[in-house]
Coordinates of C-alpha atoms in Angstrom, one line a residue:
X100 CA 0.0 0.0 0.0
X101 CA 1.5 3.8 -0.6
X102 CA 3.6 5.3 2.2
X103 CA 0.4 7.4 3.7
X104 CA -1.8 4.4 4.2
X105 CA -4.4 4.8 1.2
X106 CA -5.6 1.7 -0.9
X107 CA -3.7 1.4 -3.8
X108 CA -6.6 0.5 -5.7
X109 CA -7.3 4.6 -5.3
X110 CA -4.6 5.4 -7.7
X111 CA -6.2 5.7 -11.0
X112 CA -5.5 3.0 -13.6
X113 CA -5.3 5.4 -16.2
X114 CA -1.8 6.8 -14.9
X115 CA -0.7 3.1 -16.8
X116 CA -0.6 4.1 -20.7
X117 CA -1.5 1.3 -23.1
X118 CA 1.5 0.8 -24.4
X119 CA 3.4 0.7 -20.8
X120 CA 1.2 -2.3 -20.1
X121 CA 2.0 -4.3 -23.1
X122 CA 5.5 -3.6 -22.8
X123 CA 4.9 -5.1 -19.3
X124 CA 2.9 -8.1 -20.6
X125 CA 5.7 -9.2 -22.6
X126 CA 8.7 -8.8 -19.9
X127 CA 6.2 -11.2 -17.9
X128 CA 6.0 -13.8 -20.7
X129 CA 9.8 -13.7 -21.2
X130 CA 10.5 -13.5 -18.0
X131 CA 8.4 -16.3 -17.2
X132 CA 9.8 -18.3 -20.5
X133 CA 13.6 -17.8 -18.9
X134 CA 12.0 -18.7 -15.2
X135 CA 11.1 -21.7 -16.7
X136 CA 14.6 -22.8 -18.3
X137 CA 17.1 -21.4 -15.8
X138 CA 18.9 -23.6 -13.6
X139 CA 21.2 -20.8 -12.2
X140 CA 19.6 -19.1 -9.5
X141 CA 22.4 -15.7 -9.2
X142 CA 21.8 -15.7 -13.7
X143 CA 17.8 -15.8 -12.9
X144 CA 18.0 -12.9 -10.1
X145 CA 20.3 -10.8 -12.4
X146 CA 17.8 -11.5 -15.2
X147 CA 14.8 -10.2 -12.7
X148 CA 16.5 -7.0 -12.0
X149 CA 17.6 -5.9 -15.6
X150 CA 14.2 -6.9 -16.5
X151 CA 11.8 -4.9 -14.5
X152 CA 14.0 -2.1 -15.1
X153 CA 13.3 -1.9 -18.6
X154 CA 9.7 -2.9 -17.9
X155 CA 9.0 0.1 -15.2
X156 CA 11.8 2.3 -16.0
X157 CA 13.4 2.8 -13.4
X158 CA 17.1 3.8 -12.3
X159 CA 18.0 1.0 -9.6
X160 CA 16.4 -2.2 -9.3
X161 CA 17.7 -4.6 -6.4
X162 CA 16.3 -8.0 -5.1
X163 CA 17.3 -8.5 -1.4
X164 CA 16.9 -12.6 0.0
X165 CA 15.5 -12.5 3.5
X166 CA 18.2 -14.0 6.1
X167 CA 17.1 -16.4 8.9
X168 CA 16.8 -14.3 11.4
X169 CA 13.6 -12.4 9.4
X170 CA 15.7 -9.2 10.8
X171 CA 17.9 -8.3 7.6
X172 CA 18.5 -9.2 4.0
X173 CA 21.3 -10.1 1.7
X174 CA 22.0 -7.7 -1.6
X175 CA 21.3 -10.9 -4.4
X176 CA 21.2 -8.8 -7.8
X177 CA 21.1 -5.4 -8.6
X178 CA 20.6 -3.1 -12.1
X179 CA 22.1 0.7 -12.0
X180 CA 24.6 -0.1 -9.3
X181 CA 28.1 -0.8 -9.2
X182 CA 28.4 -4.9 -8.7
X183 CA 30.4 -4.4 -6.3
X184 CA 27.8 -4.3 -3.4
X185 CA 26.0 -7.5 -4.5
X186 CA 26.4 -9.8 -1.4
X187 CA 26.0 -6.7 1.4
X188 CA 23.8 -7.0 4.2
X189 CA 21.0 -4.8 5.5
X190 CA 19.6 -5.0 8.9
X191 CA 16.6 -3.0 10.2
X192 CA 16.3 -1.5 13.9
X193 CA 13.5 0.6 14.0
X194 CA 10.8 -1.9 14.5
X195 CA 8.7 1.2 13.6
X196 CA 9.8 1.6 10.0
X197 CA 8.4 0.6 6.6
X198 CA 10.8 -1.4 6.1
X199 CA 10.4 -3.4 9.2
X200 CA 6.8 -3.7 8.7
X201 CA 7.5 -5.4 5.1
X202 CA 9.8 -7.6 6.7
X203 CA 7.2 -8.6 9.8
X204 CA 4.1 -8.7 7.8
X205 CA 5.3 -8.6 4.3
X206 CA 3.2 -5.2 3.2
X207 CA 4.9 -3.8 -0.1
X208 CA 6.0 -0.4 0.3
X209 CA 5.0 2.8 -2.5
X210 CA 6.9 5.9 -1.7
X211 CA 6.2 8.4 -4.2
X212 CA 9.1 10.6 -2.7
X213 CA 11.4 9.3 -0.1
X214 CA 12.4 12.7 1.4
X215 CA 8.2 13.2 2.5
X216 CA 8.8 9.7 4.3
X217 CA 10.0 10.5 7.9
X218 CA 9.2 6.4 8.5
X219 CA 11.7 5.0 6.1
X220 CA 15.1 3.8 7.7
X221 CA 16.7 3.6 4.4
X222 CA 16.2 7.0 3.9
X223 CA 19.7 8.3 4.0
X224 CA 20.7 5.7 2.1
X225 CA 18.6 6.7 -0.5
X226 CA 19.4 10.3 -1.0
X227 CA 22.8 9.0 -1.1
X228 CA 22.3 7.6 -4.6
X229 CA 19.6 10.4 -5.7
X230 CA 16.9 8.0 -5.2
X231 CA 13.0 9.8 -4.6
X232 CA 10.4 7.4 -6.0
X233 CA 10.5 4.1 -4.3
X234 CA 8.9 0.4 -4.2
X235 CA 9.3 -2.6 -2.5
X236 CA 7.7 -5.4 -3.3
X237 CA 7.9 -8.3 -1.7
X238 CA 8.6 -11.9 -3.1
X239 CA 6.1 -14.5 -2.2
X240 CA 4.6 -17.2 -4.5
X241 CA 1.5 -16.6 -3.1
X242 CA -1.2 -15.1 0.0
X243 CA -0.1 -16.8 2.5
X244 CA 3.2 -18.0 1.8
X245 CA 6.7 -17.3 3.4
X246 CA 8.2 -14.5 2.4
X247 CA 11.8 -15.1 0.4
X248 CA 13.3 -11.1 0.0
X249 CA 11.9 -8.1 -1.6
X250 CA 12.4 -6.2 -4.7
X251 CA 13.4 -2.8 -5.0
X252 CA 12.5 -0.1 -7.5
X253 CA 13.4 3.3 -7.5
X254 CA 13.9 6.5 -9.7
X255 CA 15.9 9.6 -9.4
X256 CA 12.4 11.8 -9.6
X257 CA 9.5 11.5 -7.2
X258 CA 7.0 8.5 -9.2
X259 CA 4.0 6.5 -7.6
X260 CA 4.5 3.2 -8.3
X261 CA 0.4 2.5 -7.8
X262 CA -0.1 2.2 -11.1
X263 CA 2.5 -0.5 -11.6
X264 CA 2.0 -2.2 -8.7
X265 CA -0.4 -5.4 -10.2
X266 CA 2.3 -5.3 -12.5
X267 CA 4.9 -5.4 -10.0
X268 CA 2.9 -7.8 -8.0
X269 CA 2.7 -10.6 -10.7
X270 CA 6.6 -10.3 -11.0
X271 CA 7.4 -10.4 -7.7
X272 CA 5.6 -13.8 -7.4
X273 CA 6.6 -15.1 -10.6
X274 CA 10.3 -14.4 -9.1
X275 CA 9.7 -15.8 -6.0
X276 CA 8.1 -19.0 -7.4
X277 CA 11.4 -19.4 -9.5
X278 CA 13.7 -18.7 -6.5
X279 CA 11.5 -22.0 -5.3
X280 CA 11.4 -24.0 -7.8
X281 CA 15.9 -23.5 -8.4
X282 CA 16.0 -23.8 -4.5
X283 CA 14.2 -27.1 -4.9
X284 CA 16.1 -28.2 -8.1
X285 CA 19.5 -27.6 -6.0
X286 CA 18.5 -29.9 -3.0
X287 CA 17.2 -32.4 -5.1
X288 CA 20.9 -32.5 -6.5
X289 CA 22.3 -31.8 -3.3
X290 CA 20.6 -34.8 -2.1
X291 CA 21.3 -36.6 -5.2
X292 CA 25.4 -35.9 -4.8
X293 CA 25.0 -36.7 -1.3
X294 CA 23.4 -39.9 -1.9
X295 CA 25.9 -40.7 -5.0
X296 CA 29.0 -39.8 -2.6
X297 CA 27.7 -42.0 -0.2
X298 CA 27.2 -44.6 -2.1
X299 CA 30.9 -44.4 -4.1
X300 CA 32.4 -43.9 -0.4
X301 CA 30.5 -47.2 0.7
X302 CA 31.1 -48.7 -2.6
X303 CA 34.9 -48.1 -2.0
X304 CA 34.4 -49.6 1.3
X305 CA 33.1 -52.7 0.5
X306 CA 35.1 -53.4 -2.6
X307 CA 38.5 -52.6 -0.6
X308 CA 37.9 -54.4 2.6
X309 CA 39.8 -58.4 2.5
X310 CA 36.7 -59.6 3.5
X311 CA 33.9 -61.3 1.7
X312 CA 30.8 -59.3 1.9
X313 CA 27.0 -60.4 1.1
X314 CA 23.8 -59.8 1.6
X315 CA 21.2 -62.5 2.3
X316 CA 17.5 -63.3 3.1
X317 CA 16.5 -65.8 5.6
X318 CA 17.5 -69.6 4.5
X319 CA 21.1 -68.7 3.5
X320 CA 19.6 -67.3 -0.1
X321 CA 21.9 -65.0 -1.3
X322 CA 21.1 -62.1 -3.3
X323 CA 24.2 -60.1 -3.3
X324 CA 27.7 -60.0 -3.2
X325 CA 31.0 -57.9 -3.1
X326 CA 33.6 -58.6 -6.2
X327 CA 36.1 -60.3 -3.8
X328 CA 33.6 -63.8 -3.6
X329 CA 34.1 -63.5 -7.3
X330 CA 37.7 -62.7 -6.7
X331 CA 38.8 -65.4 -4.1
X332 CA 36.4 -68.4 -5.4
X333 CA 36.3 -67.9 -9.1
X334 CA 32.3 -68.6 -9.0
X335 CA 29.9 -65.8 -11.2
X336 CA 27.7 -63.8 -9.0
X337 CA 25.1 -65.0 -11.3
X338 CA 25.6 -68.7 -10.1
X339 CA 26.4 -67.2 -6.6
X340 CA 22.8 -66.3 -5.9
X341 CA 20.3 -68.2 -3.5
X342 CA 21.9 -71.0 -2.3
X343 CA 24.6 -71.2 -5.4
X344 CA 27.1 -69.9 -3.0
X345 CA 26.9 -72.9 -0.7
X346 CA 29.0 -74.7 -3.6
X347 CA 32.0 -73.0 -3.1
X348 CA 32.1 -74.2 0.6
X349 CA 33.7 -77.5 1.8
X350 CA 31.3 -80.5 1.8
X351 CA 32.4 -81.4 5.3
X352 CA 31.6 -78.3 6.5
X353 CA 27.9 -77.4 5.0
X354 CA 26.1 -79.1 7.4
X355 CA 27.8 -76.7 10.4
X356 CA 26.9 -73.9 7.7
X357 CA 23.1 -74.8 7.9
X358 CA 22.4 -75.3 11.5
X359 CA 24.6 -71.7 12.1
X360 CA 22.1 -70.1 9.7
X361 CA 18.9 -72.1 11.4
X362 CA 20.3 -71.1 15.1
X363 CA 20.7 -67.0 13.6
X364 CA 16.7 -67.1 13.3
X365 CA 16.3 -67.4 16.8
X366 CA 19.7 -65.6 18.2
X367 CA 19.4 -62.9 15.8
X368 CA 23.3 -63.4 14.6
X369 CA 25.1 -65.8 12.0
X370 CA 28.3 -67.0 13.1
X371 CA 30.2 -70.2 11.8
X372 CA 33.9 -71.0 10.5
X373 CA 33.7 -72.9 7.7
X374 CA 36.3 -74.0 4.6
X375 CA 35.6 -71.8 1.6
X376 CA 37.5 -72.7 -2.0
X377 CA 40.1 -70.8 -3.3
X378 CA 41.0 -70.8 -7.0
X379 CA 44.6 -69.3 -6.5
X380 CA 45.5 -71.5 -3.8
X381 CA 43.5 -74.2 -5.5
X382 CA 42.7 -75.6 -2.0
X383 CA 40.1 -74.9 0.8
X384 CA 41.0 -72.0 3.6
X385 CA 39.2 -71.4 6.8
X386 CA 37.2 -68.3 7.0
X387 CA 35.1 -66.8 10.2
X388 CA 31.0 -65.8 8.8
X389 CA 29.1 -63.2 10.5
X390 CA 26.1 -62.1 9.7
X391 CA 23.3 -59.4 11.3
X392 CA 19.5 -58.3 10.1
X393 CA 19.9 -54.6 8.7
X394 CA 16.1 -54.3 8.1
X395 CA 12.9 -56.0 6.9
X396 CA 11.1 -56.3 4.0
X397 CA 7.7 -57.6 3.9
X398 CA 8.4 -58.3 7.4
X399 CA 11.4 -60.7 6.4
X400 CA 14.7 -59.6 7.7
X401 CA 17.7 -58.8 5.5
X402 CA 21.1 -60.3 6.5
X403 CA 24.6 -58.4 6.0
X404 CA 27.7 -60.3 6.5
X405 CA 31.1 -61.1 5.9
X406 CA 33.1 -64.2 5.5
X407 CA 37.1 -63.3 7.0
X408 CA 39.9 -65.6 6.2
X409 CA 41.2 -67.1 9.3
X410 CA 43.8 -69.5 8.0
X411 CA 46.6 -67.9 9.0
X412 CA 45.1 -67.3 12.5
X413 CA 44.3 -70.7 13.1
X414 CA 47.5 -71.9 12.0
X415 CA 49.2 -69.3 14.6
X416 CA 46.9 -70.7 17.2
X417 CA 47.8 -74.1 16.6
X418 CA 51.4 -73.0 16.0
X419 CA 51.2 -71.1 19.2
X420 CA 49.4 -74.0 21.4
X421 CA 52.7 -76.5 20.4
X422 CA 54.9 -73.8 21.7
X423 CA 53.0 -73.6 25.0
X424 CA 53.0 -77.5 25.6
X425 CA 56.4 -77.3 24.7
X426 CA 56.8 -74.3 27.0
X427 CA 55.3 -76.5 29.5
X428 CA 57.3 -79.5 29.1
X429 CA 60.5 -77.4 29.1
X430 CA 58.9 -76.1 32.2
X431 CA 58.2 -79.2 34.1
X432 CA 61.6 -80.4 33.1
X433 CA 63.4 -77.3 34.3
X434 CA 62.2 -77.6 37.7
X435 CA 63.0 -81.6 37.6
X436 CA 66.7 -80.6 36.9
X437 CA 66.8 -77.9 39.3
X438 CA 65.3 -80.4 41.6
X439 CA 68.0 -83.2 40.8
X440 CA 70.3 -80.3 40.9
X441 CA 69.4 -79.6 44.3
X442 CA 69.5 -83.4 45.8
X443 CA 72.7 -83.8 44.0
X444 CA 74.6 -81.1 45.3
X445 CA 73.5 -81.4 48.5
X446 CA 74.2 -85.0 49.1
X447 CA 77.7 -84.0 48.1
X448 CA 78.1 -80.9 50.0
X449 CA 80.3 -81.1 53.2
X450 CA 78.4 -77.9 54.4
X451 CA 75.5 -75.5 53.7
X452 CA 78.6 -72.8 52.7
X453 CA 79.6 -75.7 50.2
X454 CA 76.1 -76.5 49.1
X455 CA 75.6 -72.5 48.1
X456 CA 78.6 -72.6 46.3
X457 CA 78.2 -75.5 44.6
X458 CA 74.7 -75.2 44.0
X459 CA 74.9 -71.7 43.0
X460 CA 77.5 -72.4 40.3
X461 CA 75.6 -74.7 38.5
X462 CA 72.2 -72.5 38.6
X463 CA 74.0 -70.1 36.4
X464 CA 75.3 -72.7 34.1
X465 CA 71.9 -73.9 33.7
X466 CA 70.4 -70.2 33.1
X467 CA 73.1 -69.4 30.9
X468 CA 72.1 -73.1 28.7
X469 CA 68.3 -71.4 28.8
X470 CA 69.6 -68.2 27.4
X471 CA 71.2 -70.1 24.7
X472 CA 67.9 -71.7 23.8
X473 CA 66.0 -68.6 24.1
X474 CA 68.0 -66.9 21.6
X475 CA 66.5 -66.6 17.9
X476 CA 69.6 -68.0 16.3
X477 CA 70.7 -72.4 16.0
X478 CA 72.5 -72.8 18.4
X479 CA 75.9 -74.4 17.6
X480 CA 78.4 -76.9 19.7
X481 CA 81.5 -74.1 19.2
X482 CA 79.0 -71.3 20.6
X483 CA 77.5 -73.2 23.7
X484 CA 81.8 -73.9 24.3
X485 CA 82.7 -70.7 24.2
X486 CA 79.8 -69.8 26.2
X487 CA 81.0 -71.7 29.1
X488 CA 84.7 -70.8 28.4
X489 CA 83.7 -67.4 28.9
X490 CA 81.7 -67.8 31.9
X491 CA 85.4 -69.2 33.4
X492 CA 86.5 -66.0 33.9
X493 CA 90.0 -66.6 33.2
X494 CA 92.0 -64.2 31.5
X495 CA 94.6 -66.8 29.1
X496 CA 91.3 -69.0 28.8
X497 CA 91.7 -69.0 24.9
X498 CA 95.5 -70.6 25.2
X499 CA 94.4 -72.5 28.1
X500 CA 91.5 -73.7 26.7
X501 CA 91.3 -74.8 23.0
X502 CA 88.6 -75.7 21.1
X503 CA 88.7 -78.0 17.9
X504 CA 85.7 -79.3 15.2
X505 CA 83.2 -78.2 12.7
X506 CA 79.8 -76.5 12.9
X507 CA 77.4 -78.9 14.8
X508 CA 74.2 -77.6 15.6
X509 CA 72.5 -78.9 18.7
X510 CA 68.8 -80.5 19.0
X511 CA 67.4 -78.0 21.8
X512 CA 66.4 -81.0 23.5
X513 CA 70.6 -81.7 24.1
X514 CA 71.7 -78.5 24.8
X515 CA 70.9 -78.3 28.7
X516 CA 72.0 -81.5 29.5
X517 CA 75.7 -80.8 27.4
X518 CA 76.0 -77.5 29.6
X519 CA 76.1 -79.1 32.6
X520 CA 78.2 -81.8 31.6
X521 CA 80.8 -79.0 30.3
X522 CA 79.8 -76.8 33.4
X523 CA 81.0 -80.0 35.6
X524 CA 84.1 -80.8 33.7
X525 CA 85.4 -77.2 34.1
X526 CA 84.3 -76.8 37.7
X527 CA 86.3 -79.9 38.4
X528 CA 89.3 -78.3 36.5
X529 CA 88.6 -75.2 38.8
X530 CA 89.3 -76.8 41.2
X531 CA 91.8 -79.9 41.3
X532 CA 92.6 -79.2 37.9
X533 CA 94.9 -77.3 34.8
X534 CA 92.6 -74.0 35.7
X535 CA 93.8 -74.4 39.7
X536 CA 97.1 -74.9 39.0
X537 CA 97.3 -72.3 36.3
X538 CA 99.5 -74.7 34.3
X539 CA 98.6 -77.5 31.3
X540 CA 96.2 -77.6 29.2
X541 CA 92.8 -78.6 28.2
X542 CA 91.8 -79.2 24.7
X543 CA 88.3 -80.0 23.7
X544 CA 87.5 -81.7 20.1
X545 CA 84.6 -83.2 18.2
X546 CA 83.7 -84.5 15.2
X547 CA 80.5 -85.9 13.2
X548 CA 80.3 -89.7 12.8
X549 CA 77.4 -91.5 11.4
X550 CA 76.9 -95.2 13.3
X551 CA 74.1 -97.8 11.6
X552 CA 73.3 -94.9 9.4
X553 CA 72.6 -92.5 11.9
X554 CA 74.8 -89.2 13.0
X555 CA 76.6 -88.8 16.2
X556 CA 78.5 -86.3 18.0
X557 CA 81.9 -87.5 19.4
X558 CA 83.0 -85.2 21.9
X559 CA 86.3 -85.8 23.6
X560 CA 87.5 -83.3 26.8
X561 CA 91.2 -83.8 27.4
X562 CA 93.0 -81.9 30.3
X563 CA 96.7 -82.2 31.2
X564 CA 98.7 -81.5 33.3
X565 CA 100.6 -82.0 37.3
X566 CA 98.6 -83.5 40.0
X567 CA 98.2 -86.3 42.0
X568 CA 96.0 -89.9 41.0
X569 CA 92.5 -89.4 43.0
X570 CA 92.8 -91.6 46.6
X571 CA 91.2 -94.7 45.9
X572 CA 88.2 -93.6 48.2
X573 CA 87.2 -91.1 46.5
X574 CA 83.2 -90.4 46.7
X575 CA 81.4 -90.1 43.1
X576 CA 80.9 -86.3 43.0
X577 CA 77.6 -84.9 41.3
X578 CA 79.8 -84.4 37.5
X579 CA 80.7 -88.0 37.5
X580 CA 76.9 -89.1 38.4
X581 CA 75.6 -86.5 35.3
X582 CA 77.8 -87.9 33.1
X583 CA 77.8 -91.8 33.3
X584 CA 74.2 -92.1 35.0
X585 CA 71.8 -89.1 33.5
X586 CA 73.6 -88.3 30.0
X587 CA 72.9 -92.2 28.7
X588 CA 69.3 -91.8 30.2
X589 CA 68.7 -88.3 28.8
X590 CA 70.2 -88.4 25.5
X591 CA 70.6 -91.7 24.8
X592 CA 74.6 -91.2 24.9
X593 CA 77.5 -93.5 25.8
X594 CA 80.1 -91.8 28.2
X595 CA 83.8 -92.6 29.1
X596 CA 85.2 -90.4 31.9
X597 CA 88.7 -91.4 33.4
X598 CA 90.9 -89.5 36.0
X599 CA 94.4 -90.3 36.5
X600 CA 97.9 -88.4 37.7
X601 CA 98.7 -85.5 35.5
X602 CA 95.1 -86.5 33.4
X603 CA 91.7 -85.8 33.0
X604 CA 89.8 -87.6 30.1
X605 CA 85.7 -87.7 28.9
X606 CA 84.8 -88.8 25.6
X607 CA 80.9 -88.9 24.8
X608 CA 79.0 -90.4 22.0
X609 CA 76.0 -88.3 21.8
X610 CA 72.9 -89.1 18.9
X611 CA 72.5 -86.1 17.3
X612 CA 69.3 -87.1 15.1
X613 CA 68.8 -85.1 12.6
X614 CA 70.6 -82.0 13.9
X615 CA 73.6 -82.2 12.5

């Protein structure tokens, strides 16, 4: 309605000349053409301006999108100003002004000359670009319906709009339903790229992921599945479907298959390891199902799972259940050589300083064997010799001490039991022997022999030098008791261990299976 509050229906419709209105009549029908075929909404609002300009005459034409708040609008398009302010804001205060009310109730506006409008906030504004006649219209597609911005129409000389206003009207709704139907053409695309995107991102999911993926309906009937079933079992997805998938799985194994899909009806989750054929391996491997229901269908459920290999994994579990029972055994053996350790030394021992000693000693030769078999390296003769050399602490031990043979390795199963043999013959030799006196020598040799087809370690410990023949009643120390009592019972070895004047000789003859 005009600025002072009068119907506009008061201003005469003979102010519009015949001619104006046709002019008029044909901006609507090519506006209303390019509405129609424009998918570009900043093109369309750019069109709207330009062409109510011409259609009205008018100096400045701008259409303004309401913001979310309702409060202020947004500079879309604009004819007769620099482009430069397209995209500036506008945000009325006075709750009091024309404007406001067009934003509140969505009024249009008619201002035949801005500077007799007191009410208009925009007033200074305005008279800054030599504005006086002013409209705004705003853009609704209909009575009733949200508004979406307003257009602006002004001229540099006072001019009633009234006589343009049906005109004005029509375009204004004609704009807005475009804005709409663009607006409503974008989020359908929106949608539609979101949707696409989503679909490529789960796409690239499924097809990337190691495992098999399908879906199912109830009674193991397949009807879809990732490229990798095609991929690992060389069956078509055609020949896949319904049951057709159950072919590829081992015959000993479909009848776990079928009671783990009749048990998922009344859990509500498939779960079963079964063999599934592999065409590059041309062999079975184990692989883990699950399945869940995603959603229903004519109140039928709709299964999603994958099959995951678990060959490897089973055979680490199997591999890593040996090396626990083997941990176990080595265990329980352990603690029966501590144990014989223990009986042995003390039976021997003079005293409980003695029995520390002695027992102590060989503790650390037997921890230093089990460091030896922890290692990640075979374990050879020369290294488990050196290893006890070593532990002598001598400082000439390498002249003293000479070692002679090839590489042997040693069975784990030997290596304990050799230690404490070697432990024994150089605590002796600490003791009564070339490493007491400082003077002699001890040479240690071996070689490989096979014997009724089978190889065996001959090991041959030969120390000499000056002492006294053992006294005739001389008790059988713990050494002497390893070697010709528990090396024969342990390793299946034959032992010859001598002591004279001036000489200290042990040969074994040790099986060496297939270690050697």
């Amino acid at each position: 309605m005009p600025a002072d509050g009068s119907p506009l229906d008061a201003f005469p419709a003979s102010s519009r000349a015949p001619g104006a209105a046709l002019h008029q009549h044909e901006m609507l029908a090519a506006f209303a053409e390019l509405a129609i075929l424009s998918e570009d909404i900043d093109l369309l609002l750019q069109e709207a301006c330009d062409y109510v300009r011409r259609a009205v005459g008018a100096d400045i034409v701008l259409l303004y999108r309401q913001n979310a708040d309702r409060r202020s609008v947004e500079l879309r398009a604009g004819a007769g100003i620099a482009p430069s302010l397209i995209g500036s804001h506008i945000a009325q205060g006075d709750e009091r002004s024309l404007e406001s009310r067009l934003l509140r109730d969505g009024e249009p506006v008619i201002v035949p000359d801005v500077l007799d409008e007191p009410r208009l906030e925009t007033r200074g504004l305005l008279r800054s670009f030599d504005q006086r006649g002013l409209a705004l219209i705003p853009l609704r597609d209909g009575p009733g319906t949200p508004m979406l911005g307003l257009l602006h129409i002004s001229t540099r000389a006072p001019r009633d709009f009234s006589a343009e206003f049906a005109f004005l009207r029509i375009y204004a709704s004609l704009v807005a339903a475009s804005m709409l139907r663009i607006d409503a053409l974008r989020r359908r695309r929106d949608e539609q790229a979101a949707r696409e995107r989503s679909e490529w991102q789960l796409r690239l999911v499924l097809e990337g992921i190691p495992q098999l993926v399908w879906c199912a309906e109830p009674g193991a009937q397949w009807r879809w599945m990732g490229p990798q079933w095609t991929e690992v079992t060389g069956r078509d997805p055609d020949s896949s479907l319904g049951r057709g998938w159950l072919d590829a799985v081992h015959p000993e194994d479909a009848v776990a298959v079928e009671e783990a899909w009749g048990a998922a009806e009344v859990r509500g989750i498939f779960e079963v390891e079964c063999r599934i054929w592999h065409q590059h391996d041309g062999t079975y491997r184990w692989y883990q199902g699950r399945a869940l229901p995603t959603a229903f269908e004519l109140g039928e459920p709709t299964w999603v799972g994958t099959f995951t290999d678990v060959e490897d994994l089973r055979a680490l579990e199997a591999r890593q259940a040996v090396l626990v029972a083997e941990l176990q055994h080595r265990t329980r053996n352990l603690l029966a050589v501590v144990e014989g350790i223990a009986l042995q030394t003390m039976a021997a021992a003079a005293s409980p300083e003695a029995f520390e000693a002695g027992f102590h000693d060989r503790l650390q030769a037997l921890a230093r064997a089990q460091r030896l078999l922890s290692g990640s390296e075979k374990l050879t003769l020369r290294h488990l010799l050196e290893t006890e050399r070593d532990a002598l602490g001598i400082v000439d031990r390498e002249s003293l001490i000479t070692l002679d043979g090839p590489d042997v390795l040693l069975p784990s199963t030997m290596v304990q039991t050799l230690a404490l043999v070697v432990h024994e013959l150089a605590t002796n030799s600490r003791k009564h022997g070339v490493i007491a006196r400082g003077a002699g020598r001890i040479a240690i040799r071996w070689q490989v022999n096979v014997t009724g087809g089978e190889p065996m370690l001959d090991l041959a410990w030969e120390e000499t030098g000056d002492w006294p023949a053992p006294a005739a009643d001389s008790r059988r120390g713990f050494g002497r008791e390893l070697i010709e009592r528990a090396l024969p019972f342990q390793l299946g070895a034959s032992s010859d261990y001598r002591i004279a004047a001036g000489t200290v000789t042990c040969r074994l003859h040790v099986p060496l299976g297939g270690a050697a």
